[in-house]
Short mmCIF file of C-alpha atoms in Angstrom, two decimals:
data_model
loop_
_atom_site.label_atom_id
_atom_site.label_comp_id
_atom_site.label_asym_id
_atom_site.label_seq_id
_atom_site.Cartn_x
_atom_site.Cartn_y
_atom_site.Cartn_z
CA MET A 1 92.38 20.24 82.52
CA GLU A 2 89.13 21.21 80.56
CA GLU A 3 88.23 22.93 83.51
CA LEU A 4 91.04 24.87 83.75
CA LEU A 5 90.95 25.73 79.97
CA VAL A 6 87.42 27.30 80.81
CA TYR A 7 88.47 29.33 83.39
CA ALA A 8 91.43 30.81 81.37
CA ILE A 9 88.90 31.28 78.47
CA LEU A 10 86.69 32.93 80.89
CA LEU A 11 89.09 35.28 82.60
CA TYR A 12 90.55 35.90 79.07
CA GLU A 13 87.11 37.34 78.40
CA ASN A 14 86.52 38.67 81.96
CA LEU A 15 83.65 36.53 82.50
CA ALA A 16 85.14 34.99 85.62
CA THR A 17 86.96 36.45 88.41
CA GLU A 18 90.39 35.59 89.90
CA ASN A 19 88.82 34.65 93.22
CA GLU A 20 86.47 31.67 91.35
CA TYR A 21 89.42 30.50 89.32
CA ASN A 22 91.78 30.54 92.67
CA LYS A 23 88.94 28.54 94.45
CA ARG A 24 88.99 26.14 91.97
CA LEU A 25 92.38 25.63 91.10
CA ASP A 26 93.00 24.99 95.07
CA LYS A 27 90.55 22.32 94.58
CA LEU A 28 92.21 20.75 92.03
CA PHE A 29 95.68 20.99 93.41
CA LEU A 30 94.56 19.41 96.65
CA GLU A 31 92.68 16.46 94.69
CA ASN A 32 95.55 16.22 92.54
CA PRO A 33 99.12 17.51 94.57
CA GLY A 34 101.51 15.65 92.54
CA ASN A 35 100.22 17.27 89.10
CA ASP A 36 103.21 19.42 87.86
CA ASP A 37 100.77 21.66 85.76
CA LEU A 38 98.50 22.23 88.89
CA LEU A 39 101.51 23.23 91.26
CA TYR A 40 103.16 25.57 88.80
CA LEU A 41 99.72 27.43 88.64
CA GLU A 42 99.57 27.57 92.44
CA TRP A 43 102.57 29.30 92.42
CA GLU A 44 101.81 31.72 89.54
CA THR A 45 100.60 35.05 91.00
CA ASP A 46 100.30 37.04 87.87
CA ILE A 47 96.73 35.73 86.04
CA LYS A 48 97.96 36.87 82.55
CA LYS A 49 100.68 34.28 82.92
CA THR A 50 98.35 31.77 83.98
CA ILE A 51 95.92 31.72 81.19
CA ILE A 52 98.72 31.73 78.58
CA TYR A 53 100.30 28.94 80.45
CA ILE A 54 96.82 27.08 80.77
CA ARG A 55 96.18 27.75 76.64
CA ALA A 56 99.76 26.78 75.70
CA HIS A 57 100.32 23.68 77.84
CA PHE A 58 96.77 22.21 76.94
CA ASP A 59 96.29 19.11 74.56
CA TYR A 60 93.51 20.36 72.29
CA ASN A 61 93.70 17.03 70.39
CA SER A 62 92.26 15.36 73.37
CA LEU A 63 89.81 17.86 74.72
CA ASP A 64 86.83 16.10 75.73
CA TYR A 65 84.34 18.11 74.25
CA LYS A 66 81.69 17.26 76.32
CA GLN A 67 83.03 18.02 79.35
CA PHE A 68 84.40 21.32 78.31
CA GLY A 69 81.12 21.98 77.26
CA MET A 70 79.30 21.08 80.60
CA ILE A 71 81.49 22.90 82.42
CA LEU A 72 81.43 25.98 79.99
CA MET A 73 77.65 25.87 80.09
CA ASP A 74 77.57 25.99 83.78
CA ARG A 75 79.52 28.59 84.25
CA LEU A 76 77.74 30.76 81.61
CA LYS A 77 74.47 29.99 83.07
CA THR A 78 75.56 31.95 86.09
CA VAL A 79 76.72 34.64 84.11
CA TYR A 80 73.57 34.92 82.04
CA GLU A 81 71.01 34.70 85.03
CA ASN A 82 73.31 37.48 86.52
CA CYS A 83 73.47 39.98 83.39
CA SER A 84 70.73 41.99 83.33
CA ASP A 85 71.56 43.57 79.65
CA ILE A 86 71.01 40.77 77.01
CA LYS A 87 72.80 43.17 74.36
CA TYR A 88 75.95 43.27 76.65
CA PHE A 89 75.91 39.55 77.05
CA GLY A 90 75.58 38.74 73.53
CA SER A 91 78.14 40.87 72.84
CA ARG A 92 80.54 38.97 75.34
CA MET A 93 79.10 35.88 73.83
CA PHE A 94 80.45 36.48 70.54
CA SER A 95 83.89 37.58 71.79
CA LEU A 96 84.20 34.17 73.70
CA TRP A 97 83.36 32.11 70.61
CA LYS A 98 86.24 33.95 69.04
CA SER A 99 88.58 32.86 71.87
CA LEU A 100 87.28 29.30 72.15
CA PRO A 101 89.62 26.39 70.33
CA GLY A 102 89.48 26.48 66.77
CA ASN A 103 88.74 23.02 66.63
CA ILE A 104 85.23 23.00 68.66
CA GLN A 105 84.21 26.62 67.00
CA ASP A 106 81.62 24.82 64.34
CA ILE A 107 80.36 22.26 66.98
CA GLU A 108 77.25 22.81 68.75
CA PRO A 109 76.69 24.07 71.25
CA PHE A 110 79.59 26.19 71.07
CA TRP A 111 78.70 27.39 67.44
CA THR A 112 75.57 29.06 68.95
CA LEU A 113 77.82 31.36 71.01
CA SER A 114 78.61 33.32 67.46
CA TYR A 115 75.15 33.98 66.58
CA ALA A 116 72.57 33.75 69.21
CA ASP A 117 72.29 37.44 69.60
CA ASP A 118 71.45 38.21 65.89
CA PRO A 119 67.86 38.50 66.66
CA LEU A 120 68.78 41.23 68.97
CA SER A 121 69.22 43.44 65.33
CA TRP A 122 65.79 43.49 64.55
CA GLY A 123 64.65 43.68 68.23
CA ASP A 124 63.64 40.60 68.84
CA GLU A 125 65.04 39.62 72.13
CA GLU A 126 62.66 36.52 73.02
CA GLN A 127 64.31 34.36 70.27
CA THR A 128 67.69 35.25 71.36
CA ARG A 129 66.90 34.46 75.36
CA ASN A 130 65.34 31.15 73.72
CA ILE A 131 68.61 30.46 71.54
CA TYR A 132 70.86 30.86 74.69
CA ASP A 133 68.24 28.89 76.71
CA TYR A 134 68.59 25.98 74.22
CA MET A 135 72.43 26.60 74.43
CA LEU A 136 72.93 26.83 78.19
CA ASP A 137 70.69 23.62 78.90
CA TYR A 138 72.73 21.59 75.69
CA TYR A 139 73.90 19.17 78.18
CA LYS A 140 70.85 18.68 80.47
CA ASP A 141 69.56 15.32 80.79
#
């Protein structure tokens, strides 16, 4: 479910497409056809209801931070590489940080989302990019 939570958050923040989500959901459902949550999500056609369902039915106390983080950073890396405007990316990342579950907002690498674009306020794009590079590679071995 960590992966679906990542997609729900990214969809809410307009950082993923419904098509990307649907492809991943289909794959997860085919791997786990007996999962009632996945079955419900397969039938739900309203993306807003999908996001609400995932966020409301997720057990945040059993969140696997590492798995969630690895999936999130992988998806964000794609967004980062395809975004030509670092200021826009930075504003989206702060908004994303506010959408994260409260119990992980102050944990690295998630905390980085809240401040990584700060150096842009004094024109230091290089420092911002270095911070994002560190964050996106946080789980690299």
